[in-house]
Each structure stands twice: as structure tokens, then as C-alpha cells.
Short mmCIF file of C-alpha atoms and ligand atoms in Angstrom, two decimals:
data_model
loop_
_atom_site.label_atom_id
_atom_site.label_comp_id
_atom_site.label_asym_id
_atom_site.label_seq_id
_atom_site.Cartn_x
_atom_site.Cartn_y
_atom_site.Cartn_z
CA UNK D 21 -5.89 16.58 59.87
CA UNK D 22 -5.91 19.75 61.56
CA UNK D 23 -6.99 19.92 65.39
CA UNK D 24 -7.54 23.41 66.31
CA UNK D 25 -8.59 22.35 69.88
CA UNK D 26 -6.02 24.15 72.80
CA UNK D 27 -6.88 23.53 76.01
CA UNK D 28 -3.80 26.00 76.86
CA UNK D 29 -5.09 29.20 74.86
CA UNK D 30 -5.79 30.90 78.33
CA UNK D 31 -5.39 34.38 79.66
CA UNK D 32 -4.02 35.49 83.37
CA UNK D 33 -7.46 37.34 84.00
CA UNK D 34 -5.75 40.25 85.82
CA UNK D 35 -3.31 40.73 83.43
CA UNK D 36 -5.36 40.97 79.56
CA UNK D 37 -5.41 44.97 78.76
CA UNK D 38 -8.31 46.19 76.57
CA UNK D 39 -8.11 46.66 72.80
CA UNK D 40 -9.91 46.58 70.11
CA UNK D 41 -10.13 45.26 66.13
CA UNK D 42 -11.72 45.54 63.54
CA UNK D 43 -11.75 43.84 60.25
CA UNK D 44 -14.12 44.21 56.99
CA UNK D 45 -15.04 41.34 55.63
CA UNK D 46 -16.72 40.56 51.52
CA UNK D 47 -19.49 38.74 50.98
CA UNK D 48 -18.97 36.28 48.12
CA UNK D 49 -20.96 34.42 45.29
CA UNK D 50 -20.74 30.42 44.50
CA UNK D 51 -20.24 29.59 41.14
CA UNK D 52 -20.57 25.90 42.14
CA UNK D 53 -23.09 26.09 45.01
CA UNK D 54 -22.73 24.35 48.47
CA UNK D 55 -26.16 22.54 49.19
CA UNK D 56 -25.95 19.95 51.67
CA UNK D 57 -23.78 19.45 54.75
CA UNK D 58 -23.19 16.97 57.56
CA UNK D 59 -21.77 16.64 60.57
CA UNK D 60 -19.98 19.69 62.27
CA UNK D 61 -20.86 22.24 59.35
CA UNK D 62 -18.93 19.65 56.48
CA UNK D 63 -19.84 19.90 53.17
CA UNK D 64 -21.52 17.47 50.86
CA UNK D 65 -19.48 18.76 47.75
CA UNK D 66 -16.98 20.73 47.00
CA UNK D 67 -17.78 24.93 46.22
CA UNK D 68 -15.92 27.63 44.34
CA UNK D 69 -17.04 31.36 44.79
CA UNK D 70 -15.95 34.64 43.67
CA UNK D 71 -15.41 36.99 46.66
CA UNK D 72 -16.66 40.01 46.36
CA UNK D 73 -16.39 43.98 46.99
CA UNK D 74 -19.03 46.03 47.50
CA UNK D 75 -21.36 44.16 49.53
CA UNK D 76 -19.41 43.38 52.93
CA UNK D 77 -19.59 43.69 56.66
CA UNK D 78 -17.67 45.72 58.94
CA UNK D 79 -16.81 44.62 62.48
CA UNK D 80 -15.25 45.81 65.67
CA UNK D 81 -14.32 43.67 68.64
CA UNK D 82 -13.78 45.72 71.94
CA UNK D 83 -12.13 43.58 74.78
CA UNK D 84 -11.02 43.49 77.89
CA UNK D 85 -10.82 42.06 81.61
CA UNK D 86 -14.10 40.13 82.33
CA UNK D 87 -15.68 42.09 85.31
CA UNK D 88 -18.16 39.42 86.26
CA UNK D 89 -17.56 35.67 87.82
CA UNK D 90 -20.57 34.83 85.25
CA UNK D 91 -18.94 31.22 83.63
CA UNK D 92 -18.80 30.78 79.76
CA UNK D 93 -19.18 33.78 77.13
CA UNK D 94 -19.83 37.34 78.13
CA UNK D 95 -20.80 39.81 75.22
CA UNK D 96 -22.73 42.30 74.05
CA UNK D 97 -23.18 42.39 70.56
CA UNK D 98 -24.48 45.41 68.55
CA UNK D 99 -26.01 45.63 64.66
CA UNK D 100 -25.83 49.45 63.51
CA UNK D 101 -25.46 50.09 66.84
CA UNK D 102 -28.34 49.03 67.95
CA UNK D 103 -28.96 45.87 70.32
CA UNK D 104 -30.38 43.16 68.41
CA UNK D 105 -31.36 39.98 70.65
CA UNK D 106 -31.80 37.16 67.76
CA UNK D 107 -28.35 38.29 66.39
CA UNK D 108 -26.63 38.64 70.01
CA UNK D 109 -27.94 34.94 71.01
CA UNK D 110 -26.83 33.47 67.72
CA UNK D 111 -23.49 35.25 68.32
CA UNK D 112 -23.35 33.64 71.66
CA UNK D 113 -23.82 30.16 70.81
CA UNK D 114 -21.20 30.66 68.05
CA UNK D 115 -18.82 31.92 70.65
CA UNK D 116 -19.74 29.29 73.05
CA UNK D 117 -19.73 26.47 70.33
CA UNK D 118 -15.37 27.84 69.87
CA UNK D 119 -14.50 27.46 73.58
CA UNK D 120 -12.90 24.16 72.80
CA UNK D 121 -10.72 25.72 70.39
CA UNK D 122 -10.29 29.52 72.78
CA UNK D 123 -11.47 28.74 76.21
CA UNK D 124 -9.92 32.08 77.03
CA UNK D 125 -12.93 33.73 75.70
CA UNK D 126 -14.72 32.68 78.68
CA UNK D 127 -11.83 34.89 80.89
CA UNK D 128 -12.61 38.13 79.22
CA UNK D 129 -15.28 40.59 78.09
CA UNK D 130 -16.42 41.50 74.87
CA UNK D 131 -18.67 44.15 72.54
CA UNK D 132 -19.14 43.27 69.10
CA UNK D 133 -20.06 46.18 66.80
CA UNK D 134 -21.13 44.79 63.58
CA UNK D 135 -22.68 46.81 60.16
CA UNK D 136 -23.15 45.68 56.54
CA UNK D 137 -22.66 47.70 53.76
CA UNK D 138 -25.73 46.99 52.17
CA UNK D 139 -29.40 47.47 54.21
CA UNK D 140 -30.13 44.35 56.08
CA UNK D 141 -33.49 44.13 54.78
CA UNK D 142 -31.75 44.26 51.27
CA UNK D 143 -32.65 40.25 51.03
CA UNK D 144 -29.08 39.20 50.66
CA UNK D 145 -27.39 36.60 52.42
CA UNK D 146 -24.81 38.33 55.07
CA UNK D 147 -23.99 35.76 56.60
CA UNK D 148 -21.01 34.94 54.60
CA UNK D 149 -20.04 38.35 55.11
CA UNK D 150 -20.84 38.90 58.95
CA UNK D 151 -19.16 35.47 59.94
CA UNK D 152 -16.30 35.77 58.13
CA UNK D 153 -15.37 39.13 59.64
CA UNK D 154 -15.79 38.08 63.09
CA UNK D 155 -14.00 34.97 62.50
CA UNK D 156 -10.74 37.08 61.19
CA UNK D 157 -11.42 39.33 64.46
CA UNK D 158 -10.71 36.41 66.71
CA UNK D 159 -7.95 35.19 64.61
CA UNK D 160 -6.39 38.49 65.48
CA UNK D 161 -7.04 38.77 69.08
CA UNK D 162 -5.44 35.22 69.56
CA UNK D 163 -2.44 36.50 67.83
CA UNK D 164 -2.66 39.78 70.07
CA UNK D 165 -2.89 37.70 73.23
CA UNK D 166 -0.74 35.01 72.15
CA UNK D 167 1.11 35.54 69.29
CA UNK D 168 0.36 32.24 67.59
CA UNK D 169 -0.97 33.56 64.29
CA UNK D 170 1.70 35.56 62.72
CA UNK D 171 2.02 33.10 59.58
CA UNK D 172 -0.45 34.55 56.70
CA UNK D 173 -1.05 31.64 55.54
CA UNK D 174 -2.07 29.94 58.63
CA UNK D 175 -3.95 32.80 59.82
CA UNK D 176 -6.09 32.61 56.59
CA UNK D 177 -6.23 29.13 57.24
CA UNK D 178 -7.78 29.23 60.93
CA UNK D 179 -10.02 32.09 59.71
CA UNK D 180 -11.71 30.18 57.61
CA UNK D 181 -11.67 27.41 59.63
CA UNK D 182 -13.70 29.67 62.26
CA UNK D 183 -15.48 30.91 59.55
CA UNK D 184 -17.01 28.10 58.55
CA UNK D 185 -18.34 27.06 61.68
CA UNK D 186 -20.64 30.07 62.01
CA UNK D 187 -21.99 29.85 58.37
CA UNK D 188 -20.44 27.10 55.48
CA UNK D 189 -20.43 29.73 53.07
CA UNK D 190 -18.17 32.14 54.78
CA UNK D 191 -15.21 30.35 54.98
CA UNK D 192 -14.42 31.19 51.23
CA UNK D 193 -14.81 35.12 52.23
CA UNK D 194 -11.43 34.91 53.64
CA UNK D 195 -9.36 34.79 50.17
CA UNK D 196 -9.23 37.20 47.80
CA UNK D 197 -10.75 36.80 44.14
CA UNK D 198 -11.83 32.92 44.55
CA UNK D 199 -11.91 30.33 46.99
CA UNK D 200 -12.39 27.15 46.69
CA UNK D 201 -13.95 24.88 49.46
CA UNK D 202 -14.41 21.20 49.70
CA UNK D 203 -11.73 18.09 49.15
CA UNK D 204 -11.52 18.24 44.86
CA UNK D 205 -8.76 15.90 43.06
CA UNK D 206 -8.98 19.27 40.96
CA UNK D 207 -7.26 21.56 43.75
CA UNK D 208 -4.05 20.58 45.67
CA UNK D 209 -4.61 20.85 49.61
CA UNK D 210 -8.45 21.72 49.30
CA UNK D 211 -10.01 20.30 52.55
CA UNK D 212 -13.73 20.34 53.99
CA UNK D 213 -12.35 21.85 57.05
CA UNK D 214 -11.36 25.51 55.63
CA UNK D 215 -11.44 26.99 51.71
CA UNK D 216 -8.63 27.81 50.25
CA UNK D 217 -8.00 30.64 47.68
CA UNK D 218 -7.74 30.03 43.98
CA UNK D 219 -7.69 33.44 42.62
CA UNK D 220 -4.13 33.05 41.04
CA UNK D 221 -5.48 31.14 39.28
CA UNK D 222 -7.90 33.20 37.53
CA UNK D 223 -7.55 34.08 33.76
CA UNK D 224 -7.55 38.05 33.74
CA UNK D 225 -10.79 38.16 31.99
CA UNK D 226 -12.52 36.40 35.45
CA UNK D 227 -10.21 38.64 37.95
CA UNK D 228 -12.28 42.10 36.74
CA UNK D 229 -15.42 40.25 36.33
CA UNK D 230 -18.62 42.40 37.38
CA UNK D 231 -21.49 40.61 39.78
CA UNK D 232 -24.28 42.94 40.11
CA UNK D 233 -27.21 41.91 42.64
CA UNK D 234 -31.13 42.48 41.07
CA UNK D 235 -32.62 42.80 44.70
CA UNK D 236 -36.32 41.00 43.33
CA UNK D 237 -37.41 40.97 46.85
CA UNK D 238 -36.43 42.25 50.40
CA UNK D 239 -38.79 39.71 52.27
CA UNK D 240 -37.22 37.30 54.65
CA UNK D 241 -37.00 33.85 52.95
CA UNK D 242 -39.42 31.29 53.42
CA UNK D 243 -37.15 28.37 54.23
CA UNK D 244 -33.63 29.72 55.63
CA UNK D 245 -30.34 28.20 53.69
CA UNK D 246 -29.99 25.71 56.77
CA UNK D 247 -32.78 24.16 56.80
CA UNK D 248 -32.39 23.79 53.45
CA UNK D 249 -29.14 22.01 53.61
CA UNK D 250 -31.06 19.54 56.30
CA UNK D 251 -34.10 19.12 53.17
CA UNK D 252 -30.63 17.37 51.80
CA UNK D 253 -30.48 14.75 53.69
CA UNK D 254 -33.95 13.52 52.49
CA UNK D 255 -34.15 14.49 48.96
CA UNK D 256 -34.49 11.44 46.60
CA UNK D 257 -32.36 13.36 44.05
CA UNK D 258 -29.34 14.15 46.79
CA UNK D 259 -26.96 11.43 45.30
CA UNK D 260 -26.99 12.03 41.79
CA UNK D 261 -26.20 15.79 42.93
CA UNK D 262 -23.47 14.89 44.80
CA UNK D 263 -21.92 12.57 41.89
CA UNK D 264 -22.76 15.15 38.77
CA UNK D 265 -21.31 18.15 40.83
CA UNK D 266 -17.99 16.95 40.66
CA UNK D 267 -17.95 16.73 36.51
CA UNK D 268 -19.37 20.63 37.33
CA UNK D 269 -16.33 21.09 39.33
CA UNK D 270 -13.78 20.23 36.71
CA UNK D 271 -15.08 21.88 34.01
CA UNK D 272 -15.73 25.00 36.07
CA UNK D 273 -12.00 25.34 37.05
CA UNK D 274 -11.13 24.53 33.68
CA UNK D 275 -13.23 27.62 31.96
CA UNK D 276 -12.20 29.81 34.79
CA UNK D 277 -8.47 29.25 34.10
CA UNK D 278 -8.79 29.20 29.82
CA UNK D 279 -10.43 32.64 30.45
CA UNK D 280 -13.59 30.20 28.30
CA UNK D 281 -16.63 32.73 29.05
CA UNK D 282 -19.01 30.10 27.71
CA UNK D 283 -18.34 27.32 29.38
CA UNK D 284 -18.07 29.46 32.41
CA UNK D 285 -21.74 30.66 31.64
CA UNK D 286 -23.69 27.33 31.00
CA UNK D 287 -22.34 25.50 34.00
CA UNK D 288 -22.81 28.70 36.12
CA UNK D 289 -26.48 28.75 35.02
CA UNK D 290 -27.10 25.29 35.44
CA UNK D 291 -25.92 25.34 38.98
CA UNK D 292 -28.59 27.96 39.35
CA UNK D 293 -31.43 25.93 38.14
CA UNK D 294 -29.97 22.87 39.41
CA UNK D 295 -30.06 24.57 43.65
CA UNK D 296 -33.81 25.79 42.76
CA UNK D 297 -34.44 22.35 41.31
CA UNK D 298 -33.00 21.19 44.07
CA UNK D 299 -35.44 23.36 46.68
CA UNK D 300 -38.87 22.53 44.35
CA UNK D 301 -38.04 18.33 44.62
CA UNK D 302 -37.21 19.00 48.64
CA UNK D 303 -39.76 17.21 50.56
CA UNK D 304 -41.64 19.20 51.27
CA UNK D 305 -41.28 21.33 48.19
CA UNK D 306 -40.41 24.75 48.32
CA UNK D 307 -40.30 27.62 45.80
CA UNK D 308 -38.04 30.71 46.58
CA UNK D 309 -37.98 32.20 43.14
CA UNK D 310 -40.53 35.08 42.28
CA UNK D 311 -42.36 35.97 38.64
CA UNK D 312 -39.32 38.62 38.92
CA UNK D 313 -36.61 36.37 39.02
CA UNK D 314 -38.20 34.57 35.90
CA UNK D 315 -38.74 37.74 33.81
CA UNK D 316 -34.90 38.82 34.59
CA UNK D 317 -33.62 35.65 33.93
CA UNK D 318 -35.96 35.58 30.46
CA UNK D 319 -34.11 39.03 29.45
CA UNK D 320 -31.29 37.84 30.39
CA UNK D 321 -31.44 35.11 27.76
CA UNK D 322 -33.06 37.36 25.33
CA UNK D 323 -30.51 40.19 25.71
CA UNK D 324 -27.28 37.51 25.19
CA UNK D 325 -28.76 36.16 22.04
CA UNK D 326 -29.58 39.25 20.45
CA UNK D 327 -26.37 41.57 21.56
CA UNK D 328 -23.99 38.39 21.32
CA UNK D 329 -22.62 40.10 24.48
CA UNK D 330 -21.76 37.00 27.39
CA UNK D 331 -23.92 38.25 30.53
CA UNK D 332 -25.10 35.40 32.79
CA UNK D 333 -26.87 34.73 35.80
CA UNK D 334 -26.59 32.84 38.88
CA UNK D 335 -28.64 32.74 42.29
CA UNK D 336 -28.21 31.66 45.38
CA UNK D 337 -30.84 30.45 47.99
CA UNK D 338 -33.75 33.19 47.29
CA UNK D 339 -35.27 35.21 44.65
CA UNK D 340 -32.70 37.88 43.76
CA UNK D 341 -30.69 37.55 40.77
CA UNK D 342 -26.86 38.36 40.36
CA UNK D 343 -25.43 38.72 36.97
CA UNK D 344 -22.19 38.55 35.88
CA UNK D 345 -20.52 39.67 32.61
CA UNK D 346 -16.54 40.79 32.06
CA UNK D 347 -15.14 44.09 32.26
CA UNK D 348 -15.28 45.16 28.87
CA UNK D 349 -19.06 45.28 28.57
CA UNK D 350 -20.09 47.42 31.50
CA UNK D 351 -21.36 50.12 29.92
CA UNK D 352 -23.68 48.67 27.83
CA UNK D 353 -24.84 45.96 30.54
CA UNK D 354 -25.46 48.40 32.98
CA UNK D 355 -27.36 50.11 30.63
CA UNK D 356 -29.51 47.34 30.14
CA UNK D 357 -30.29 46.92 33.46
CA UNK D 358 -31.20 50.41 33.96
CA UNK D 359 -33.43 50.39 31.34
CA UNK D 360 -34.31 46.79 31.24
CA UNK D 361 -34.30 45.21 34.64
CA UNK D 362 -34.86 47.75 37.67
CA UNK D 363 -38.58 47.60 36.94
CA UNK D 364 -38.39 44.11 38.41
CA UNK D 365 -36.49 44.78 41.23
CA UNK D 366 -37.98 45.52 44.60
CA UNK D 367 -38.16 49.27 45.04
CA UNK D 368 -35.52 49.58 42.04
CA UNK D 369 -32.74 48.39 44.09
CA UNK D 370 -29.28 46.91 43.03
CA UNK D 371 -26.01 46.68 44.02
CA UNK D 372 -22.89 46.53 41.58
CA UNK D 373 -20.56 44.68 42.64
CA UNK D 374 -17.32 43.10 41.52
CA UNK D 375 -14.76 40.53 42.15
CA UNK D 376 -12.69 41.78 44.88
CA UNK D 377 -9.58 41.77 46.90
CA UNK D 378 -10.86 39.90 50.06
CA UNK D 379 -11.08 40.79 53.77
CA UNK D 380 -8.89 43.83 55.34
CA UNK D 381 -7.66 44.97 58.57
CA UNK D 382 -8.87 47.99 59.57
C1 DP6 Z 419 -26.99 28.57 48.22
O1 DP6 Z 419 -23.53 29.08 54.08
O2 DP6 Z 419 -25.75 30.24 54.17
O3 DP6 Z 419 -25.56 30.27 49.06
O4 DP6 Z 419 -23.76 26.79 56.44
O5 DP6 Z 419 -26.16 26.76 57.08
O6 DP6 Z 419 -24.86 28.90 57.22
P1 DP6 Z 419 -25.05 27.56 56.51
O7 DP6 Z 419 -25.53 27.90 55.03
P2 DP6 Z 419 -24.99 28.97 54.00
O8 DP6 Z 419 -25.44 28.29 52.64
C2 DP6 Z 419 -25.14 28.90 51.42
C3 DP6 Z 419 -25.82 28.21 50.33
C4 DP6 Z 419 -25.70 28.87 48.97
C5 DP6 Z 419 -24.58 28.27 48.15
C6 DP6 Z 419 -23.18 28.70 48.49
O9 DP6 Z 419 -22.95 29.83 48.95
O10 DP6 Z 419 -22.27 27.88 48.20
#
């Protein structure tokens, strides 16, 4: 069991120098969703996501010798360079919540520059994204102060350890391709505590695969993704979840490696329906899918049966819809949503993206 914990990670004030890093970080899309968590950000089931490309976060941490003899965290945190207090207080209790595990960033100062690649008021989860990419920022100012993380593997490791204690979610943004997060029989050293990466294990057809985002809406959500998770705890229908998930699981990995589109496809789908089911038999209820996200997922359908051509969808907590289809059909997919889909998108706005290579130092 790892214990990240180090009372010893701590600087001689006088002596830390000023530097800075910067990391971009992918967002990434569960096949088989996380939904429900306990205790210090655990999850209820295992989760495998592609990591994506396009949509990411960018992030630069500035430090240096802390000029006040104010205790705990000092930072200033920026969003498009602009000061943003809800994001700076969240990013101080996240920074707080790690002294345990670096109580030397209580000895130093630091500005967080942070931007997303997509507009914020796109109405897709960052968090994944944003969390991830400060969580491999700190990884790399421990190893710059202390030189404790030059093993890849462990760095990944911690990452998404850190990761996941900002958001669950991000903690598979660390690996490139897929990540898999969550103790499964089905993958050898999976743990709850960090995600591990899968994507060698990808059948070529799944490594190029396209996931382009239908933004249906730009609202914020009714009901955020963690208060969600806590509508878990009470939902009647929790258990059998929990115990179908893990058939999910199996067969998931099993179509992902066999390069089996169809199998892939129905048990992607059905973890779609099965989140939203999930949300609408909450109590109380909730509905974050709009007439938009129907009619898309209706042509959707429509389009598969009549071009024979394997596009499917998935969603994650809110209305937009991301589809995903190999390669070899772009042109004609993206045709389709040109022509077929935009008209239900808020504002006609997408964003193709694409399985990608995972996180990089900048
Ligand atoms: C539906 O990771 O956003 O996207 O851990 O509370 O930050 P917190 O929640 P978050 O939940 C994501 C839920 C999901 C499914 C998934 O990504 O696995």
C-alpha cells in the first residue's frame, strides 16, 4: 500500500531559488464511467478512459522563496490570466489538503497560471484536464527540489496519485492512450489509489480512434459530478451497479484488445444510459440530458443502421454528446455531423478530438 505521506519533504527557506514549470495536460473520456466514490476520493468501481488530445489544459507553476511568515499555502492562482476567486480557493484547499504528503509547500511561494484549450463556458468537464496538469507540475517541482522523482514510472504513478485527489477522473489523464483506474482481477497492479495506463494494450483500430464533442449546451450543470457521486451513496439501485459494472469491465477490455468495434459500441452505450439512468433514479431525481442530446443520439442510431458504418456515442455527466468512430471513416462521419448534427449543438460548436499521447512537459 503506498504511503505518500513525508514529513521530511522540506525546503531550507533561504536557500529554494525561483523557477518555473509548466506541463499540458489531456482531458480524457470514460468508456466505463466512475460514479460513486468513498472515502478520501476512492472509487466505487473500477474506470477505463481514453485520454485525449485536443481538449487539454495548460499550466505554469512560478515559485520561489515565501516572502511572508503567513502559515500554510501561499498562492495566487490565475485562469487566462485573469484572477478567478472560486478557482483560486478551490486551488487552495487542494494545496492545503497535500501538505501531509509536501509540507514544503507551506515554505515557499507560488503563481499558478492555468488555460484550457477549449472556452470554459464550452460545458465540458476540465477538471480532469486542469487537475491532472497541476498534479504533474508538483510532481516536477518535488523532483526539482529534491530529486525523488526521476523514475518514469513512479513519477506517473504519484501524478496520478495527486491527481486524483483534486478530481477522481483526472488521475487517468496522466497515461497516454488509456488508463485504467480502480482494483480489476482484469488488470495486473490496477489500484484505487492511482490509474494506470493500458494503452499497449490497445488493438490499432482503438489507438487512432476519433472522439468528437457535440457541445448541446454551454450552461453550467444543474447538479455538479460530486454531488452526484454523494446521490450514490443513497440510490436504491447503487449495488446492482456496482456488481454488473464489473461483467462491463471484462468485456470492455476484451473488445478493446480483439480490435471487436461492436462489442466496444453496445457496452460503451449502455454505460451512457446506464450513468443518466443512474442520475434520473437519484433521490432526488435529476435530468442532465437536453431534447438535443436525444435527437443526436436518435441520428446517431439512425445513421449506423442505414450506412452500416460503427459510430457510437457516449456521455459523461451533462448534456453534450461525444462520438466515437475509427479512423477510417472520418470523412464521411464528419460529414454527417456537419450536415446532420451542428444544428443541435449550442451555437454550432464542436470539438474533434482524438485519442492521444497523454500529458507533456513543456
Ligand atoms: C461521469 O472526476 O468529475 O465523468 O472526483 O468529484 O471530481 P470528482 O468527479 P469527476 O467525475 C467524473 C464522472 C464521469 C465519469 C468518469 O469520468 O469516469
Amino acid at each position: 500500500m503506498v504511503d505518500y505521506n513525508n514529513p521530511n519533504l522540506l525546503v531550507t527557506p533561504n536557500k529554494v531559488r525561483s523557477g518555473k514549470i509548466e506541463w499540458r495536460s489531456p482531458s480524457n473520456i470514460a468508456l466505463i464511467k466512475y460514479w460513486g466514490k468513498y472515502g478520501q476520493q476512492l472509487p466505487c468501481n473500477p474506470s477505463i478512459s481514453f485520454t485525449l488530445d485536443a481538449a487539454y489544459t495548460e499550466t505554469t507553476l512560478e515559485y520561489g522563496p515565501k516572502m511572508t511568515d503567513k502559515p500554510g499555502v501561499s498562492v495566487d492562482f490565475l485562469f487566462h490570466n485573469q484572477h478567478n476567486k472560486p478557482f483560486a480557493d478551490k486551488i487552495e484547499r487542494y494545496l492545503t489538503s497535500l501538505l501531509p504528503i509536501y509540507p514544503f509547500l507551506s515554505q515557499i511561494e507560488l503563481t499558478i497560471f492555468s488555460s484550457n484549450s477549449f472556452p470554459h463556458s464550452a460545458g465540458i468537464a476540465s477538471s480532469a484536464a486542469a487537475m491532472s496538469a497541476l498534479a504533474l507540475c508538483l510532481c516536477s517541482l518535488e523532483d526539482e527540489l529534491f530529486g525523488t522523482l526521476s523514475d518514469d514510472k513512479q513519477f506517473d504513478q504519484k501524478a496520478s496519485y495527486l491527481a486524483r485527489l483534486g478530481s477522481g477522473s483526472a488521475c487517468r489523464s496522466i497515461y497516454s492512450k488509456a488508463a485504467i483506474w480502480g482494483e480489476t482481477q482484469e488488470a495486473q497492479e490496477s489500484s484505487d489509489l492511482y490509474a494506470v495506463g493500458w494503452g499497449h494494450h490497445l488493438h490499432p483500430i482503438f489507438a487512432t480512434f476519433h472522439d468528437d464533442i457535440l457541445i448541446i449546451s454551454k450552461e453550467e450543470k444543474g447538479v455538479s459530478s460530486t454531488a452526484g457521486h454523494k446521490l450514490m451513496d443513497d440510490n436504491p439501485y447503487s449495488e446492482t451497479r456496482y456488481m454488473t459494472v464489473q461483467g462491463r469491465m471484462k468485456q470492455m477490455l476484451a473488445a478493446l484488445k480483439a480490435g471487436d468495434i461492436e462489442l466496444f459500441g453496445d457496452i460503451l452505450e449502455k454505460e451512457a444510459y446506464s450513468l443518466h439512468g443512474l442520475m434520473m433514479l437519484s433521490n432526488p431525481p435529476y435530468l442532465l440530458l437536453r431534447p438535443g442530446t436525444v435527437s443526436v443520439i436518435e441520428k446517431v442510431h439512425e445513421f449506423r443502421r442505414t450506412n452500416k458504418i460503427p459510430l457510437y456515442f457516449t456521455l459523461d455527466a451533462g448534456p453534450n454528446v461525444h462520438l466515437l468512430y475509427p479512423d477510417l471513416h472520418k470523412e464521411v462521419v464528419q460529414a454527417f455531423i456537419k450536415n446532420e448534427l451542428l444544428r443541435y449543438c449550442s451555437e454550432g460548436s464542436y470539438i474533434p478530438d482524438k485519442v492521444g499521447n497523454g500529458p507533456k512537459q513543456l
